[in-house]
Amino acid sequence: MAEWDTGRGYSGAAFDRQVGHKSEQGPLEKVKEGFYTAKQVVIKKLGKKEDQHLIASDAELDAKLELYSSIKVSSVALMRIANRYQKVMHEISKEEYALGQFLKRHGEQDPSRAGIMLQDVAKAFVMSAQKR
């Protein structure tokens, strides 16, 4: 599946990769990574073998931390999208209400059947805007 799927945006792992590049490591994570790397170099230089259970445990923990980080980044992005959606819906509701008021004013000025229809449509717009 392509990273960019027309009409739906980024999907799954592609989305996480795009959002993940925006966040940078903090100083604590850099120090921890440096310590772990230095520890591995010293162990290899001294010729000591690592405990296989410890290696498996580290790999499992790393996988869980990676998953947690990915979920966190995706959740933050989703929250931003939801907030933006809410703001846009509020703006649409305001515009719909304004259109309803406009139609109502012009419908009251027109005594013909068209004026009555304008008022009916205005009521529908106002009610729809209030329910959003």
Tab-separated table of C-alpha atoms in Angstrom:
chain	number	residue	atom	x	y	z
A	1	MET	CA	0.000	0.000	0.000
A	2	ALA	CA	1.364	3.437	-0.870
A	3	GLU	CA	2.250	5.836	1.916
A	4	TRP	CA	-0.137	8.422	0.570
A	5	ASP	CA	-3.607	7.118	-0.106
A	6	THR	CA	-5.644	9.646	-2.096
A	7	GLY	CA	-8.578	10.970	-0.141
A	8	ARG	CA	-7.584	9.500	3.195
A	9	GLY	CA	-4.104	10.919	3.959
A	10	TYR	CA	-1.267	9.012	5.537
A	11	SER	CA	-2.020	5.558	6.810
A	12	GLY	CA	-0.759	3.588	9.814
A	13	ALA	CA	3.010	3.353	10.028
A	14	ALA	CA	3.513	6.000	7.345
A	15	PHE	CA	1.574	8.481	9.481
A	16	ASP	CA	3.606	7.588	12.571
A	17	ARG	CA	6.841	8.075	10.626
A	18	GLN	CA	5.742	11.496	9.396
A	19	VAL	CA	4.631	12.693	12.819
A	20	GLY	CA	7.507	10.974	14.631
A	21	HIS	CA	10.135	13.017	12.773
A	22	LYS	CA	8.725	16.186	14.277
A	23	SER	CA	9.445	15.208	17.856
A	24	GLU	CA	13.047	15.297	19.023
A	25	GLN	CA	14.753	13.438	21.826
A	26	GLY	CA	15.121	15.257	25.104
A	27	PRO	CA	18.435	15.559	26.932
A	28	LEU	CA	17.645	12.682	29.303
A	29	GLU	CA	16.919	10.296	26.426
A	30	LYS	CA	20.184	11.315	24.725
A	31	VAL	CA	22.172	10.611	27.911
A	32	LYS	CA	20.458	7.235	28.388
A	33	GLU	CA	21.134	6.274	24.781
A	34	GLY	CA	24.768	7.342	25.097
A	35	PHE	CA	25.186	5.355	28.321
A	36	TYR	CA	23.652	2.234	26.807
A	37	THR	CA	25.833	2.524	23.696
A	38	ALA	CA	28.993	3.064	25.778
A	39	LYS	CA	28.071	0.121	28.007
A	40	GLN	CA	27.711	-2.131	24.964
A	41	VAL	CA	31.098	-1.016	23.594
A	42	VAL	CA	32.854	-1.673	26.924
A	43	ILE	CA	31.264	-5.120	27.242
A	44	LYS	CA	32.358	-6.047	23.704
A	45	LYS	CA	35.908	-4.714	24.249
A	46	LEU	CA	36.314	-6.732	27.454
A	47	GLY	CA	35.053	-9.819	25.663
A	48	LYS	CA	32.309	-10.497	28.178
A	49	LYS	CA	29.147	-12.112	27.016
A	50	GLU	CA	25.834	-10.622	27.927
A	51	ASP	CA	23.167	-12.643	29.638
A	52	GLN	CA	20.723	-13.821	26.968
A	53	HIS	CA	17.756	-13.207	29.291
A	54	LEU	CA	18.892	-9.626	29.819
A	55	ILE	CA	19.181	-9.056	26.066
A	56	ALA	CA	15.710	-10.512	25.471
A	57	SER	CA	14.298	-8.384	28.293
A	58	ASP	CA	15.888	-5.224	26.839
A	59	ALA	CA	14.545	-5.997	23.386
A	60	GLU	CA	11.057	-6.575	24.757
A	61	LEU	CA	11.197	-3.340	26.760
A	62	ASP	CA	12.502	-1.422	23.750
A	63	ALA	CA	9.653	-2.747	21.616
A	64	LYS	CA	7.092	-1.725	24.241
A	65	LEU	CA	8.638	1.727	24.596
A	66	GLU	CA	8.639	2.171	20.825
A	67	LEU	CA	4.980	1.172	20.675
A	68	TYR	CA	4.110	3.538	23.532
A	69	SER	CA	5.948	6.383	21.813
A	70	SER	CA	4.144	5.707	18.546
A	71	ILE	CA	0.752	5.611	20.283
A	72	LYS	CA	1.521	8.835	22.139
A	73	VAL	CA	2.526	10.673	18.966
A	74	SER	CA	-0.541	9.393	17.097
A	75	SER	CA	-2.841	10.345	19.980
A	76	VAL	CA	-1.475	13.884	20.143
A	77	ALA	CA	-1.896	14.277	16.386
A	78	LEU	CA	-5.445	12.900	16.572
A	79	MET	CA	-6.287	15.302	19.401
A	80	ARG	CA	-5.035	18.249	17.316
A	81	ILE	CA	-7.129	17.098	14.365
A	82	ALA	CA	-10.226	16.743	16.581
A	83	ASN	CA	-9.712	20.237	18.012
A	84	ARG	CA	-9.335	21.687	14.518
A	85	TYR	CA	-12.490	19.849	13.402
A	86	GLN	CA	-14.400	21.293	16.356
A	87	LYS	CA	-13.266	24.835	15.508
A	88	VAL	CA	-14.248	24.426	11.852
A	89	MET	CA	-17.673	23.058	12.800
A	90	HIS	CA	-18.203	26.043	15.117
A	91	GLU	CA	-17.358	28.434	12.264
A	92	ILE	CA	-19.735	26.608	9.917
A	93	SER	CA	-22.484	26.827	12.526
A	94	LYS	CA	-21.962	30.581	12.914
A	95	GLU	CA	-22.119	31.093	9.145
A	96	GLU	CA	-25.221	28.925	8.860
A	97	TYR	CA	-26.919	30.942	11.613
A	98	ALA	CA	-25.987	34.218	9.904
A	99	LEU	CA	-27.406	32.949	6.605
A	100	GLY	CA	-30.623	31.977	8.383
A	101	GLN	CA	-30.948	35.453	9.894
A	102	PHE	CA	-30.267	37.044	6.515
A	103	LEU	CA	-32.962	34.941	4.805
A	104	LYS	CA	-35.402	35.673	7.615
A	105	ARG	CA	-34.957	39.450	7.274
A	106	HIS	CA	-35.426	39.361	3.511
A	107	GLY	CA	-38.341	36.928	3.779
A	108	GLU	CA	-40.169	39.320	6.125
A	109	GLN	CA	-39.761	42.133	3.584
A	110	ASP	CA	-41.249	40.076	0.737
A	111	PRO	CA	-45.045	39.619	1.100
A	112	SER	CA	-45.254	37.063	-1.734
A	113	ARG	CA	-45.100	33.268	-1.556
A	114	ALA	CA	-41.321	33.486	-2.120
A	115	GLY	CA	-40.995	35.488	1.110
A	116	ILE	CA	-42.814	32.768	3.042
A	117	MET	CA	-40.482	30.141	1.578
A	118	LEU	CA	-37.466	32.271	2.498
A	119	GLN	CA	-38.684	32.391	6.092
A	120	ASP	CA	-39.198	28.614	6.165
A	121	VAL	CA	-35.708	27.995	4.810
A	122	ALA	CA	-34.342	30.530	7.308
A	123	LYS	CA	-35.952	28.611	10.176
A	124	ALA	CA	-34.335	25.402	8.936
A	125	PHE	CA	-30.898	27.041	8.766
A	126	VAL	CA	-31.220	28.563	12.239
A	127	MET	CA	-32.391	25.292	13.798
A	128	SER	CA	-29.612	23.357	12.078
A	129	ALA	CA	-27.006	25.860	13.263
A	130	GLN	CA	-28.283	25.651	16.841
A	131	LYS	CA	-28.091	21.856	16.866
A	132	ARG	CA	-24.437	21.740	15.778
